[in-house]
Coordinates of C-alpha atoms in Angstrom, one line a residue:
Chain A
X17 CA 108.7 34.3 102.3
X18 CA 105.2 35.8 103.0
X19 CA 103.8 38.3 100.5
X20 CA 101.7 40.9 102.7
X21 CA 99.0 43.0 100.9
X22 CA 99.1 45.7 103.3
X23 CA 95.9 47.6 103.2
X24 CA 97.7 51.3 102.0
X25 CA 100.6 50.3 100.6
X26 CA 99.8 46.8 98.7
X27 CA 101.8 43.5 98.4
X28 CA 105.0 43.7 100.1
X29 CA 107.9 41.2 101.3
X30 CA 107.6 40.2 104.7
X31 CA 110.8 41.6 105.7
X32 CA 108.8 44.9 105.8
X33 CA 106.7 43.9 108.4
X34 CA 106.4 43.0 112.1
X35 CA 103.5 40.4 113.4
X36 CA 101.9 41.5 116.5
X37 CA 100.4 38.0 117.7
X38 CA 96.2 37.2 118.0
X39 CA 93.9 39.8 116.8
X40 CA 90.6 41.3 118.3
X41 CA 91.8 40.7 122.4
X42 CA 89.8 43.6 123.4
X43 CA 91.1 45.6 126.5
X44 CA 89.0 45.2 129.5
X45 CA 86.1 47.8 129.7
X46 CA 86.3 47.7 133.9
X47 CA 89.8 47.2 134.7
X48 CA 88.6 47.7 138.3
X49 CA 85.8 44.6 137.8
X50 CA 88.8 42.0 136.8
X51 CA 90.4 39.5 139.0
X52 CA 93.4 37.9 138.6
X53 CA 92.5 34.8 136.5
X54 CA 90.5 37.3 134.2
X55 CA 93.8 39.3 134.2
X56 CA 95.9 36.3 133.2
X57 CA 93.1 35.6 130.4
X58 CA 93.6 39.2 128.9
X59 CA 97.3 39.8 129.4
X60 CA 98.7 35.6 128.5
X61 CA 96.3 33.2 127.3
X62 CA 96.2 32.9 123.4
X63 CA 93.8 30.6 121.2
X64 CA 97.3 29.8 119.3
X65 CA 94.7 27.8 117.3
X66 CA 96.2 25.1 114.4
X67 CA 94.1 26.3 111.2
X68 CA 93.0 29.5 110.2
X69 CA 94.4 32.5 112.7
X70 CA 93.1 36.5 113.0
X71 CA 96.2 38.2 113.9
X72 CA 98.0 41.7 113.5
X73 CA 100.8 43.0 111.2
X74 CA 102.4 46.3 111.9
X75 CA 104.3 47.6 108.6
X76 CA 107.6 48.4 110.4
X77 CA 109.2 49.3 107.2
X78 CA 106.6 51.1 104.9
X79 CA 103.5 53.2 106.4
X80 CA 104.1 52.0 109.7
X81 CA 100.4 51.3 110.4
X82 CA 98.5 48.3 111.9
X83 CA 96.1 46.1 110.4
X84 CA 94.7 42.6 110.5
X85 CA 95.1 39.1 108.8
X86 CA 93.9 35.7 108.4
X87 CA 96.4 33.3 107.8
X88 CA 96.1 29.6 107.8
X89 CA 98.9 28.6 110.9
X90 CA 99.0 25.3 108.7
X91 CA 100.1 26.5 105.3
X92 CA 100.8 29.9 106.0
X93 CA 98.4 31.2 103.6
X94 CA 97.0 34.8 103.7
X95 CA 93.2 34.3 103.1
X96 CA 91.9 37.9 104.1
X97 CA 94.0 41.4 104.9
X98 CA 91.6 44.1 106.6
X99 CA 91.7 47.1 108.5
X100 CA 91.8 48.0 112.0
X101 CA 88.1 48.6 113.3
X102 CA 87.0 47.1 109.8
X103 CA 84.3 44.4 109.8
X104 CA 85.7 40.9 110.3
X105 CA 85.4 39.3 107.2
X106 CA 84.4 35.5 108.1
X107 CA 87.1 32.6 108.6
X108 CA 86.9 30.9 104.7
X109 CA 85.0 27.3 105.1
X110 CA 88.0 25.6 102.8
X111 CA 90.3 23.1 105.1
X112 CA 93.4 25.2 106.1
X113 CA 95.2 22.5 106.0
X114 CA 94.6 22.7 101.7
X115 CA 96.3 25.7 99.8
X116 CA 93.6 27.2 97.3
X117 CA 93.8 26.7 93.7
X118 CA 95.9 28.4 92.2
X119 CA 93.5 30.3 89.9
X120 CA 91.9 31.6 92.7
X121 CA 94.9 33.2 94.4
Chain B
X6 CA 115.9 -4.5 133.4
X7 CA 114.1 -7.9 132.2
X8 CA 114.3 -8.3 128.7
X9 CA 117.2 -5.5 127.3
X10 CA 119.8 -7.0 126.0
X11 CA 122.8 -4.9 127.8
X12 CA 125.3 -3.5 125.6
X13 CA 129.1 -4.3 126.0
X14 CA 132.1 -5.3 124.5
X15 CA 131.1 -8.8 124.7
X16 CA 128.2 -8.2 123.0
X17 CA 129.6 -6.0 119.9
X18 CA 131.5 -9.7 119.2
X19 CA 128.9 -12.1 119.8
X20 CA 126.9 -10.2 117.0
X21 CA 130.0 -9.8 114.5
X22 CA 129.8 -13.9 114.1
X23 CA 126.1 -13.3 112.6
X24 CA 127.8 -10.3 110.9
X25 CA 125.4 -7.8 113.1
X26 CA 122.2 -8.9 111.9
X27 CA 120.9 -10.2 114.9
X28 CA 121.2 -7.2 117.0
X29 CA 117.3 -7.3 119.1
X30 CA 115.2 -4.4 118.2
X31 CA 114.9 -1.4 120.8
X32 CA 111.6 -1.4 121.3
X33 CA 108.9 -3.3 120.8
X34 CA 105.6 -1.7 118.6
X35 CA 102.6 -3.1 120.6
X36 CA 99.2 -2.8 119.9
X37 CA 97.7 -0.3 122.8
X38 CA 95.7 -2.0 125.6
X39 CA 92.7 -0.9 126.7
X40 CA 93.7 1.2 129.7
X41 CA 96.7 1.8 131.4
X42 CA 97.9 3.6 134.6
X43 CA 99.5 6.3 133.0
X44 CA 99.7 7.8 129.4
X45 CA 102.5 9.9 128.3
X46 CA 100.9 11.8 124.8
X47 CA 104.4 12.9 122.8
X48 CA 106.9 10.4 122.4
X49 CA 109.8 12.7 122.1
X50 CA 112.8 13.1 125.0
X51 CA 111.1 14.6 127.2
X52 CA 107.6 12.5 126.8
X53 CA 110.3 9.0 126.8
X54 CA 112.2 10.1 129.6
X55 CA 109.1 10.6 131.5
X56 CA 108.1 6.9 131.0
X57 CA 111.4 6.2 131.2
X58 CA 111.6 7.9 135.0
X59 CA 108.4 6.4 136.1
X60 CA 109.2 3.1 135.5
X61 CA 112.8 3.7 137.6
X62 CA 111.8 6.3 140.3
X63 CA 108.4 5.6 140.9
X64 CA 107.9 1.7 140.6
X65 CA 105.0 2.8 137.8
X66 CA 104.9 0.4 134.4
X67 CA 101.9 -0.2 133.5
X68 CA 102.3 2.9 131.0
X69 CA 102.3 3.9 127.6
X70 CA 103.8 6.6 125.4
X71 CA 101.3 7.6 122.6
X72 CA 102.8 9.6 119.5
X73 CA 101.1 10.6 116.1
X74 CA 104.0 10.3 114.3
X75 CA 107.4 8.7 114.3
X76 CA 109.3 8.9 118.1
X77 CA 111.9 11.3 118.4
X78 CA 110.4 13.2 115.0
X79 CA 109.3 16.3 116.6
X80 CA 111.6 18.4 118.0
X81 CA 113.8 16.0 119.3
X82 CA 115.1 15.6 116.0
X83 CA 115.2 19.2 114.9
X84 CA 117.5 20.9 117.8
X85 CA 121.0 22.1 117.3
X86 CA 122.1 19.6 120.3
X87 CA 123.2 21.7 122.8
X88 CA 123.3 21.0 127.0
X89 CA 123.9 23.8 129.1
X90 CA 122.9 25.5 132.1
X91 CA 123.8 28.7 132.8
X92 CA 120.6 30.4 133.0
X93 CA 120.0 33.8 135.8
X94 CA 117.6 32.8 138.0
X95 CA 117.5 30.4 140.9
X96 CA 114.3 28.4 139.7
X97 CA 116.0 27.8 136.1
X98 CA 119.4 27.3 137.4
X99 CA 118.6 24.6 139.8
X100 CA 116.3 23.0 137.1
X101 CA 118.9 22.7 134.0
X102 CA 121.8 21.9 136.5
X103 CA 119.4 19.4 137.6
X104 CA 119.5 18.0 134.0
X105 CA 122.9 18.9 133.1
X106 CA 124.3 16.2 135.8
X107 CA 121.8 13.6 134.2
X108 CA 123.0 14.3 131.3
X109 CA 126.6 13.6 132.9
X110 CA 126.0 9.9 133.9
X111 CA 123.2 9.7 130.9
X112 CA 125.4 6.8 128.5
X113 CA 125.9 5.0 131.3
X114 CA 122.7 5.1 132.7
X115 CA 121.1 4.5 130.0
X116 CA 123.5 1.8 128.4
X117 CA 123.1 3.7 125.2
X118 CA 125.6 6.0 123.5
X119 CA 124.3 9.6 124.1
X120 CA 127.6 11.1 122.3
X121 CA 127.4 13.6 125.2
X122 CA 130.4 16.1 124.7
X123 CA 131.0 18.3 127.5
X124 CA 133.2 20.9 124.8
X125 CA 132.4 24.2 126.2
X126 CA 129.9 26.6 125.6
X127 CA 130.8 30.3 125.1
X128 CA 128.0 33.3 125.1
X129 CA 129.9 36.3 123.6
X130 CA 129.4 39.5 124.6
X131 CA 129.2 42.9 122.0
X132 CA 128.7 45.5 123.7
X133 CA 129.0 46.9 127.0
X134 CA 125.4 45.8 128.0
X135 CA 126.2 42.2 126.9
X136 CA 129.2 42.3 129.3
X137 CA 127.5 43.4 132.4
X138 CA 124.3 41.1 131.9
X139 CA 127.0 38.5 131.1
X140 CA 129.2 38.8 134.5
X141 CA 126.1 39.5 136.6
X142 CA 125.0 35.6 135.0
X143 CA 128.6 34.4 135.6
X144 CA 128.3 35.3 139.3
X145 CA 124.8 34.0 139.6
X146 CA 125.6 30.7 138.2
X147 CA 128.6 30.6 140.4
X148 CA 126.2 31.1 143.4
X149 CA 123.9 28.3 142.8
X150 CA 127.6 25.9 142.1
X151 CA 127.7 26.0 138.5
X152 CA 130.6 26.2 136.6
X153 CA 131.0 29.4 135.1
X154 CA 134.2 31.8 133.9
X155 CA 134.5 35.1 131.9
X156 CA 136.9 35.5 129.4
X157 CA 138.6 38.6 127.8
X158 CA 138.9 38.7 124.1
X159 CA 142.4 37.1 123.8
X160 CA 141.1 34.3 125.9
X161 CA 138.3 33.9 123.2
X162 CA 139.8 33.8 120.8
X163 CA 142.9 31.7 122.5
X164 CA 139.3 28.8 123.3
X165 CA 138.2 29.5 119.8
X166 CA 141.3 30.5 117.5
X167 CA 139.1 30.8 114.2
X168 CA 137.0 33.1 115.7
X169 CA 137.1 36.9 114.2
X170 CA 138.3 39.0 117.2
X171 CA 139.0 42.2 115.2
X172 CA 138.0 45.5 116.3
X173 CA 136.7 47.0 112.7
X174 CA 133.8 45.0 112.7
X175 CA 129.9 46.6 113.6
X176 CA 130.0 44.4 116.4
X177 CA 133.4 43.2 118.0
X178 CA 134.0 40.8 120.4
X179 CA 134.1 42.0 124.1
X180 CA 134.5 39.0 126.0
X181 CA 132.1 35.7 126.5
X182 CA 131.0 33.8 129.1
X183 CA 131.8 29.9 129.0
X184 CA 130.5 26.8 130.8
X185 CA 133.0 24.3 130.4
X186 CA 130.5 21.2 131.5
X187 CA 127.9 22.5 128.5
X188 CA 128.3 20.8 124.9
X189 CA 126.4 18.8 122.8
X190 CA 124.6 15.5 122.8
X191 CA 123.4 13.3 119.9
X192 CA 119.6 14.2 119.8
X193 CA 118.2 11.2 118.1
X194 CA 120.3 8.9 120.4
X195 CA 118.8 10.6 123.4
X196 CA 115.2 9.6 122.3
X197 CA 116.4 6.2 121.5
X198 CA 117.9 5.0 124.4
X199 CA 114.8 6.7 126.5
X200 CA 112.6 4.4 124.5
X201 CA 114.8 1.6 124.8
X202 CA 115.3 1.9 128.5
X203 CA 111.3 2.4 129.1
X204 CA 110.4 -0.9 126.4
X205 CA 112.3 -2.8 128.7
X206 CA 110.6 -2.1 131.5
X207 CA 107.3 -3.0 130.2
X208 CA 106.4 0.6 128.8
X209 CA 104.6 0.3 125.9
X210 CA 105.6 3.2 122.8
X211 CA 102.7 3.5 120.7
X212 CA 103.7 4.9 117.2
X213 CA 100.8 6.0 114.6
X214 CA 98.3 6.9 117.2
X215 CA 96.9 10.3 117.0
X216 CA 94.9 11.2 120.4
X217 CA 91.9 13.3 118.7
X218 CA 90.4 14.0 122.3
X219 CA 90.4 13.9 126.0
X220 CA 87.5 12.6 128.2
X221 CA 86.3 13.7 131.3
X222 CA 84.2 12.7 133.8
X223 CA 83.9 15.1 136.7
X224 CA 86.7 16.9 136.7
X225 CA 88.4 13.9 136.1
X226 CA 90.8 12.7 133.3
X227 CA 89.4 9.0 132.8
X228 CA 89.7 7.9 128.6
X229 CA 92.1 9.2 125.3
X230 CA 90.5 8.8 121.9
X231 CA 92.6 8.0 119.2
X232 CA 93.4 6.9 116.1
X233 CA 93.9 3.1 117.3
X234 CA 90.6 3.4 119.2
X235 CA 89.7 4.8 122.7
X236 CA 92.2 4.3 126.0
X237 CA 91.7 4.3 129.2
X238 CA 93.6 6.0 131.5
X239 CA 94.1 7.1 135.3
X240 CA 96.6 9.8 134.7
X241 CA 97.6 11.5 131.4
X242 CA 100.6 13.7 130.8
X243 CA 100.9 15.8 127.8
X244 CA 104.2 16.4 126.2
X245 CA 103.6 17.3 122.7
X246 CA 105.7 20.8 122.4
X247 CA 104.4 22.8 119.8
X248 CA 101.1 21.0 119.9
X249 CA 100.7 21.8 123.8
X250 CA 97.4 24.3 122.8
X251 CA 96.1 22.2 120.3
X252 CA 95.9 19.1 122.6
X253 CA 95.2 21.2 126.1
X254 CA 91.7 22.7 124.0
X255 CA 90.3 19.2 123.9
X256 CA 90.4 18.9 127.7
X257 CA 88.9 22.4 128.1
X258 CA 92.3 24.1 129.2
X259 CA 93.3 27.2 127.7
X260 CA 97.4 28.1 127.8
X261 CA 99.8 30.5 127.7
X262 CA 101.4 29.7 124.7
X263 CA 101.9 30.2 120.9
X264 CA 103.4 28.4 118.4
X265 CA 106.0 29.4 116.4
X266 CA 108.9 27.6 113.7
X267 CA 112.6 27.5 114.6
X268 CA 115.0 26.9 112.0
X269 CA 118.1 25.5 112.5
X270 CA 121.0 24.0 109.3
X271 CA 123.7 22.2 108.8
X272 CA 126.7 22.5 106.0
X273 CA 128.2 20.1 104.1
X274 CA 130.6 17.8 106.5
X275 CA 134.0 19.6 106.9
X276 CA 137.5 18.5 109.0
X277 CA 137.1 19.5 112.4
X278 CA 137.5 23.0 113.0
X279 CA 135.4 24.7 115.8
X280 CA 135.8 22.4 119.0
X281 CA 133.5 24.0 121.3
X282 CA 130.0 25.5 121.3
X283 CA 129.8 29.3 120.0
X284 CA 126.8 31.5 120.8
X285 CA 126.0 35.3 120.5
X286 CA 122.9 37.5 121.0
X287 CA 123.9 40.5 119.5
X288 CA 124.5 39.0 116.2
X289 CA 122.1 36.1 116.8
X290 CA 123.7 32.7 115.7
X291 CA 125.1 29.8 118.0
X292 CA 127.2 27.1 115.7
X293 CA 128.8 24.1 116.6
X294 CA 129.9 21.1 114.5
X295 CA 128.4 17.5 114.6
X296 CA 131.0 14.3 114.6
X297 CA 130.0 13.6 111.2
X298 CA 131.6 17.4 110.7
X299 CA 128.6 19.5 109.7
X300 CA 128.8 23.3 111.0
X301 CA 125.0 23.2 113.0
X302 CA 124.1 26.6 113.3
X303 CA 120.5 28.1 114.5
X304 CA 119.2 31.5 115.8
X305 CA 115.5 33.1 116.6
X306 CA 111.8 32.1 115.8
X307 CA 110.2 33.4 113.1
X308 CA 107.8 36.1 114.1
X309 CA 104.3 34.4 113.5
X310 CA 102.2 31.5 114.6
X311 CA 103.1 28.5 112.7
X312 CA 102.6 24.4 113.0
X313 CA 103.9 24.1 109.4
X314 CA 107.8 23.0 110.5
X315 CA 109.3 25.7 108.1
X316 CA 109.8 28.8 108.6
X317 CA 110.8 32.1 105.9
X318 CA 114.6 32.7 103.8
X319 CA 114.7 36.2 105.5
X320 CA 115.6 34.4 109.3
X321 CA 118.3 31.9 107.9
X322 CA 120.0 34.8 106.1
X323 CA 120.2 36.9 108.9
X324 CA 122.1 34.0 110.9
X325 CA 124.2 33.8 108.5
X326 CA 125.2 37.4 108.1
X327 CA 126.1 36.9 111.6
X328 CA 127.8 33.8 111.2
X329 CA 130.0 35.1 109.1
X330 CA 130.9 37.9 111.1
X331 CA 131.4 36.0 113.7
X332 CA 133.6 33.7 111.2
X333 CA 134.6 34.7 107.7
X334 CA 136.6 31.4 107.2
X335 CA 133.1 30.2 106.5
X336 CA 132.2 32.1 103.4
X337 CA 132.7 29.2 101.1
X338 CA 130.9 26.8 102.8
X339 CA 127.6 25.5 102.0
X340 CA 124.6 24.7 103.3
X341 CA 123.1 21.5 103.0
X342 CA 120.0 21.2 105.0
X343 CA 117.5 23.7 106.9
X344 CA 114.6 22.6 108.4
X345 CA 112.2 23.5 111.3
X346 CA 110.7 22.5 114.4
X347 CA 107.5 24.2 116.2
X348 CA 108.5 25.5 119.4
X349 CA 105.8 26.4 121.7
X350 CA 106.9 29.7 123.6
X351 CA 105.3 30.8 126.9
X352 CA 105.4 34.8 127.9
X353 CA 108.1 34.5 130.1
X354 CA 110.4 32.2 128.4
X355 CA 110.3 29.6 130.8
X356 CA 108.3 26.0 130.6
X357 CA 105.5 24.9 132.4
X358 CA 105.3 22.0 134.4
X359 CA 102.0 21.4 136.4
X360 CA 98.8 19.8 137.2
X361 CA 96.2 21.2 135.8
X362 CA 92.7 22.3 136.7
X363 CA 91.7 18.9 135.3
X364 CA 92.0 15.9 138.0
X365 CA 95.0 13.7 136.8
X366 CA 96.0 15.8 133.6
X367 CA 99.6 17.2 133.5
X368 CA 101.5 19.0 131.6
X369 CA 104.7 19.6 129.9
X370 CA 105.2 22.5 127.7
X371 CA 106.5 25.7 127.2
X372 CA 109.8 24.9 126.5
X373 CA 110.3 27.4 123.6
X374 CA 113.6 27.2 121.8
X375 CA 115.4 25.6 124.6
X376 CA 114.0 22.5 125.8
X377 CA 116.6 19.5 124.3
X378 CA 118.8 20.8 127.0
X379 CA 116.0 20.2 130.0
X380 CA 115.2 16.8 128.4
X381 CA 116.5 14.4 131.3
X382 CA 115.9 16.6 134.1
X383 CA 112.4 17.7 132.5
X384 CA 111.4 14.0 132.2
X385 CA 112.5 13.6 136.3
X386 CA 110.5 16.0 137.3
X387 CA 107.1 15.1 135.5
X388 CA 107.7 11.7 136.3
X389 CA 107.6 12.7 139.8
X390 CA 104.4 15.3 139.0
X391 CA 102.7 12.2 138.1
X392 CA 103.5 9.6 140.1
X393 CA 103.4 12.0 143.4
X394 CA 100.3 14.6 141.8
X395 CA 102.5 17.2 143.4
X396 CA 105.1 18.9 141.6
X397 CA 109.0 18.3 142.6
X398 CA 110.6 21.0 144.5
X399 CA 112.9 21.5 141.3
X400 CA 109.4 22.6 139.4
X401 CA 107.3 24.3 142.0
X402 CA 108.0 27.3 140.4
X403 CA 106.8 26.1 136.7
X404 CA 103.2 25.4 137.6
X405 CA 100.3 27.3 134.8
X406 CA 99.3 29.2 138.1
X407 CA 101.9 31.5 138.1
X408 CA 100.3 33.4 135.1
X409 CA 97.4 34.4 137.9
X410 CA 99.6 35.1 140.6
X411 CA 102.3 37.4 138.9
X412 CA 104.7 34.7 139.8
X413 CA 107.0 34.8 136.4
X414 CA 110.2 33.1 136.2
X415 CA 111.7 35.7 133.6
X416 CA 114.3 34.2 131.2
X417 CA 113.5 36.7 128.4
X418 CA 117.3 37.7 127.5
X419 CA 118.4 36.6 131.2
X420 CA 119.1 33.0 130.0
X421 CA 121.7 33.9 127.4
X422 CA 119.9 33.4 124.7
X423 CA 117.5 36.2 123.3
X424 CA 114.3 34.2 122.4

C-alpha cells in the first residue's frame, strides 16, 4: 500500500485517495483553433511513460483537494508531492527502476 | 506440419517404453536471423497465435516471434482463464464470438490440450440497473446468434447451489445472465501449443531478446534492435500488452493507453465445488476453480499507472469482501498466491487493432483486463492485418483512428464487466 503525503493533511493510506491519471495536460487555450487529431491528443493520448510519472491524486477521503505526484511507474515510489499551480519540482536523476536508500526516505 | 510430432494415443505408448523421456521439445530456441518477413514483438497468446495464423492463413513463414522474457510470462500467464463473449455491441460481439468458436475447435486444431471447459458463465445482477443492462445484453447477444439466457434467482442459485441467494444481504441476488458456451481454458497451454504449432512451421520464437528500438526509413518500418543484435524486417507487429506505449514511443507513435496492474489469486486446492464461472459487478469479483481445485478469483485494476506486476492489499481485500458475500462457505479458506499482470487499458475499453501511421508497423493492444478471452480470434485478425495491410472486417472497427474520428466502440460497463 502507498503512503501519500498529501500536501494539507500529511502521510495518509492510499485508501484515502483517488489517482486522477497524467498531470499538467493543459486545456486547450483556442478550442475553436483545434482539429480533430489535436482533439484526440488533448482528450486520449497519454505519455503512460515506464519510469518516473507526474500525475494527480484527489484526497477522496480527507480534504478532498487535488494535488500532484511523482511516482516511479517502476517501483511505485513517491519521489515528490506538490501542489496544484506549484512549481514543478524536476524528475530526480536516480534510475527509477532503483528504490532510494533507505536513509534517505 | 513438417517436423511436429503429432500427438495421439499411439504416441502416449511409444514414449512409455523410454519411460517419457524422449518426448521432442515444442519449440526449438534459434538464434535470430538477420532479417525476416515478418516480426511478431510479444510472445504471449496473442503475439503466438499471430505467427501461428500467418503461417496457416496466409502461406507467411519466414517469421519470428521476439520476447524479452520467458513466452507465455506476461499476461498469458497471469489471467483468471476465462472465454466468453457476451459483450453489447455489434463490433465486440462479432469479434469475441469470432474467438469463442476458435476456441471451440482449438485442442483439436492445435493438437495440444487447451483444457477448454465450456462450464457456464453467469454475470449476476444486484440491483435493478444491473437487471435491465443485463437483459438489454441478453437480447443483443441473442441478436448477433450468441447463446445467451436470463435466469431468476432460484435458477441461480438451482446452476450454482453454494451461492448465497438470501435477501438480508447489502446486495442480493436479482438474477444473472449466463452464456453456457463461456468457461475457462488452461492459459499456459494456450501459449504453448501456439508456439508449438508456429515452431513447426518454420517460425522462429526468440526468447531473451529485448527490442530496445525501432528503425525507420521513410515512413517505413525496415530494422528492430535488440538485445541479440539488430533485425531486419519488412513488417513488424507489436503485441506486448502492458508495454504497448513503451514500445509504440520508439517508433514515434503516441497511444491511447495507460498502464495499470490487475491482480488476480488462487486458494489452496479444494474438492470440486463451484462448477461453472461466477461473476458480479456490483460486488466486483468473478471466481471459478482450476482442475487442480484452486478457487481463481480476480476483480478491478488498481487505480494508478504501474509496470511493476503487483498491485496494493486494499484491491484484493475488497474482492474478497465480495467474495464472501457472494459465498460465505469460503470464509475458511485460504489464499495461496496473488500476483499481477500489467494490463494496458484504452479510453473506451475496447482493443486496438490497426496499422499505424508508420509503413508496415501494426499493432495489437489495448486489450485491458479482458484480452485471454480474444486470444485466438485476436491472433486471426492481425495475422490477416499483416499479411493483407488492411484490417479484417471483424477489426475495422478497432483501428487507432477512431480516437480522431469519435468512432468509439464503448464497452465501459456494457461488456459485463466494470473495468
Amino acid at each position: 500500500m502507498l503512503s501519500i503525503n498529501c500536501p494539507w493533511c500529511g502521510p495518509r493510506d492510499e485508501i484515502e485517495f483517488r489517482c486522477g491519471g497524467e498531470a499538467h495536460i493543459a486545456r486547450p487555450k483556442d478550442p475553436m483553433a483545434l482539429d480533430d487529431a489535436d482533439w484526440a491528443e488533448y482528450v486520449f493520448m497519454r505519455t503512460n511513460p515506464k519510469g518516473w510519472h507526474r500525475e494527480r491524486w484527489y484526497h477522496t477521503n480527507g480534504c478532498r483537494r487535488w494535488f500532484n505526484v511523482i511516482r516511479s511507474t517502476v517501483t511505485h515510489e513517491i519521489a515528490a508531492v506538490y501542489k496544484i499551480g506549484a512549481a514543478q519540482p524536476p524528475l530526480p536523476d536516480r534510475d527509477p527502476a532503483t528504490p532510494a536508500p533507505v536513509a534517505s526516505r | 506440419m513438417n517436423s511436429m510430432a503429432r500427438y495421439s494415443i499411439f504416441s502416449l505408448a511409444r514414449n512409455a517404453f523410454s519411460h517419457h523421456e524422449n518426448w521432442p521439445k515444442l519449440w526449438r530456441s534459434p538464434d535470430p536471423k538477420s532479417g525476416y518477413d515478418v516480426v511478431i514483438v510479444g510472445a504471449g497468446g496473442h503475439g503466438l497465435a499471430t505467427a501461428y495464423y500467418l503461417a496457416t492463413q496466409h502461406d507467411i513463414t519466414n517469421v519470428a516471434v521476439l520476447e524479452k522474457g520467458w513466452l507465455g510470462g506476461g499476461n498469458t500467464g497471469r489471467n483468471t482463464t476465462i472465454i466468453r463473449s457476451n459483450y453489447l455491441w455489434d463490433e465486440s460481439a462479432h469479434l469475441y464470438e469470432h474467438a469463442l468458436k476458435l476456441w471451440e475447435t482449438l485442442s483439436q486444431d492445435l493438437n495440444f490440450n487447451c483444457m477448454v471447459s465450456h462450464r457456464g458463465v453467469m454475470n449476476l445482477a444486484h440491483n435493478l440497473h444491473d437487471k435491465r443492462e443485463a437483459l438489454r445484453r441478453v437480447n443483443a447477444n441473442r441478436l448477433n446468434g450468441i447463446d445467451a439466457e436470463w435466469l431468476e434467482p432460484h435458477e441461480v442459485k438451482a446452476f450454482c447451489p453454494i451461492i448465497n441467494d438470501a435477501n438480508n444481504v447489502r446486495y442480493p441476488i436479482m438474477g444473472a445472465t449466463l452464456q453456457r458456451r463461456g468457461g475457462v481454458a488452461r492459459h499456459d497451454a494456450v501459449a504453448w501449443g501456439y508456439a508449438r504449432g508456429a515452431d513447426a512451421r518454420g517460425v522462429d520464437i526468440i526468447q531473451n531478446c529485448e527490442v530496445t528500438g525501432l528503425v525507420r526509413e521513410g515512413g517505413r518500418i525496415v530494422a528492430l534492435e535488440t538485445t541479440r543484435g539488430t533485425i531486419r524486417a519488412k513488417k513488424v507487429g507489436l503485441a506486448a500488452a502492458g508495454h504497448s506505449s513503451v514500445l509504440a514511443a520508439k517508433a514515434g507513435i503516441r497511444l491511447p493507453v495507460e498502464s495499470h496492474p490487475l491482480q488476480a489469486l488462487v486458494s489452496e486446492p479444494l474438492k470440486p465445488i463451484i462448477n461453472c464461472v461466477v461473476m458480479s459487478n456490483a460486488v466486483h469479483v468473478y471466481v471459478s476453480q482450476s482442475d487442480k481445485g484452486e478457487l481463481v478469483m480476480g476483480a478491478g485494476i488498481d487505480g494508478f499507472n504501474s509496470y511493476a506486476q503487483r498491485g496494493s492489499f486494499p484491491i484484493i481485500e475488497h474482492q474478497l469482501g465480495a467474495c464472501l458475500e457472494l459465498f460465505p462457505i469460503f470464509s475458511r479458506v485460504r489464499m495461496m498466491r496473488t500476483w499481477g499482470g500489467i494490463v494496458d487499458v484504452c479510453p473506451d475499453a475496447s482493443p486496438i487493432i490497426s496499422k499505424t501511421p508508420v509503413e508496415g508497423l501494426y499493432i495489437n493492444c489495448g486489450w485491458g483486463t479482458g484480452g485471454f478471452k480474444a486470444t485466438p480470434g485476436s491472433g486471426w485478425v492481425f495475422a490477416h492485418t499483416i499479411a493483407r495491410d488492411e484490417p479484417h472486417p471483424l477489426n475495422a472497427a478497432f483501428n487507432i483512428d477512431r480516437f480522431c474520428s469519435g468512432a468509439l466502440v464503448d464497452e465501459h460497463g456494457a461488456a459485463a464487466v466494470a473495468h
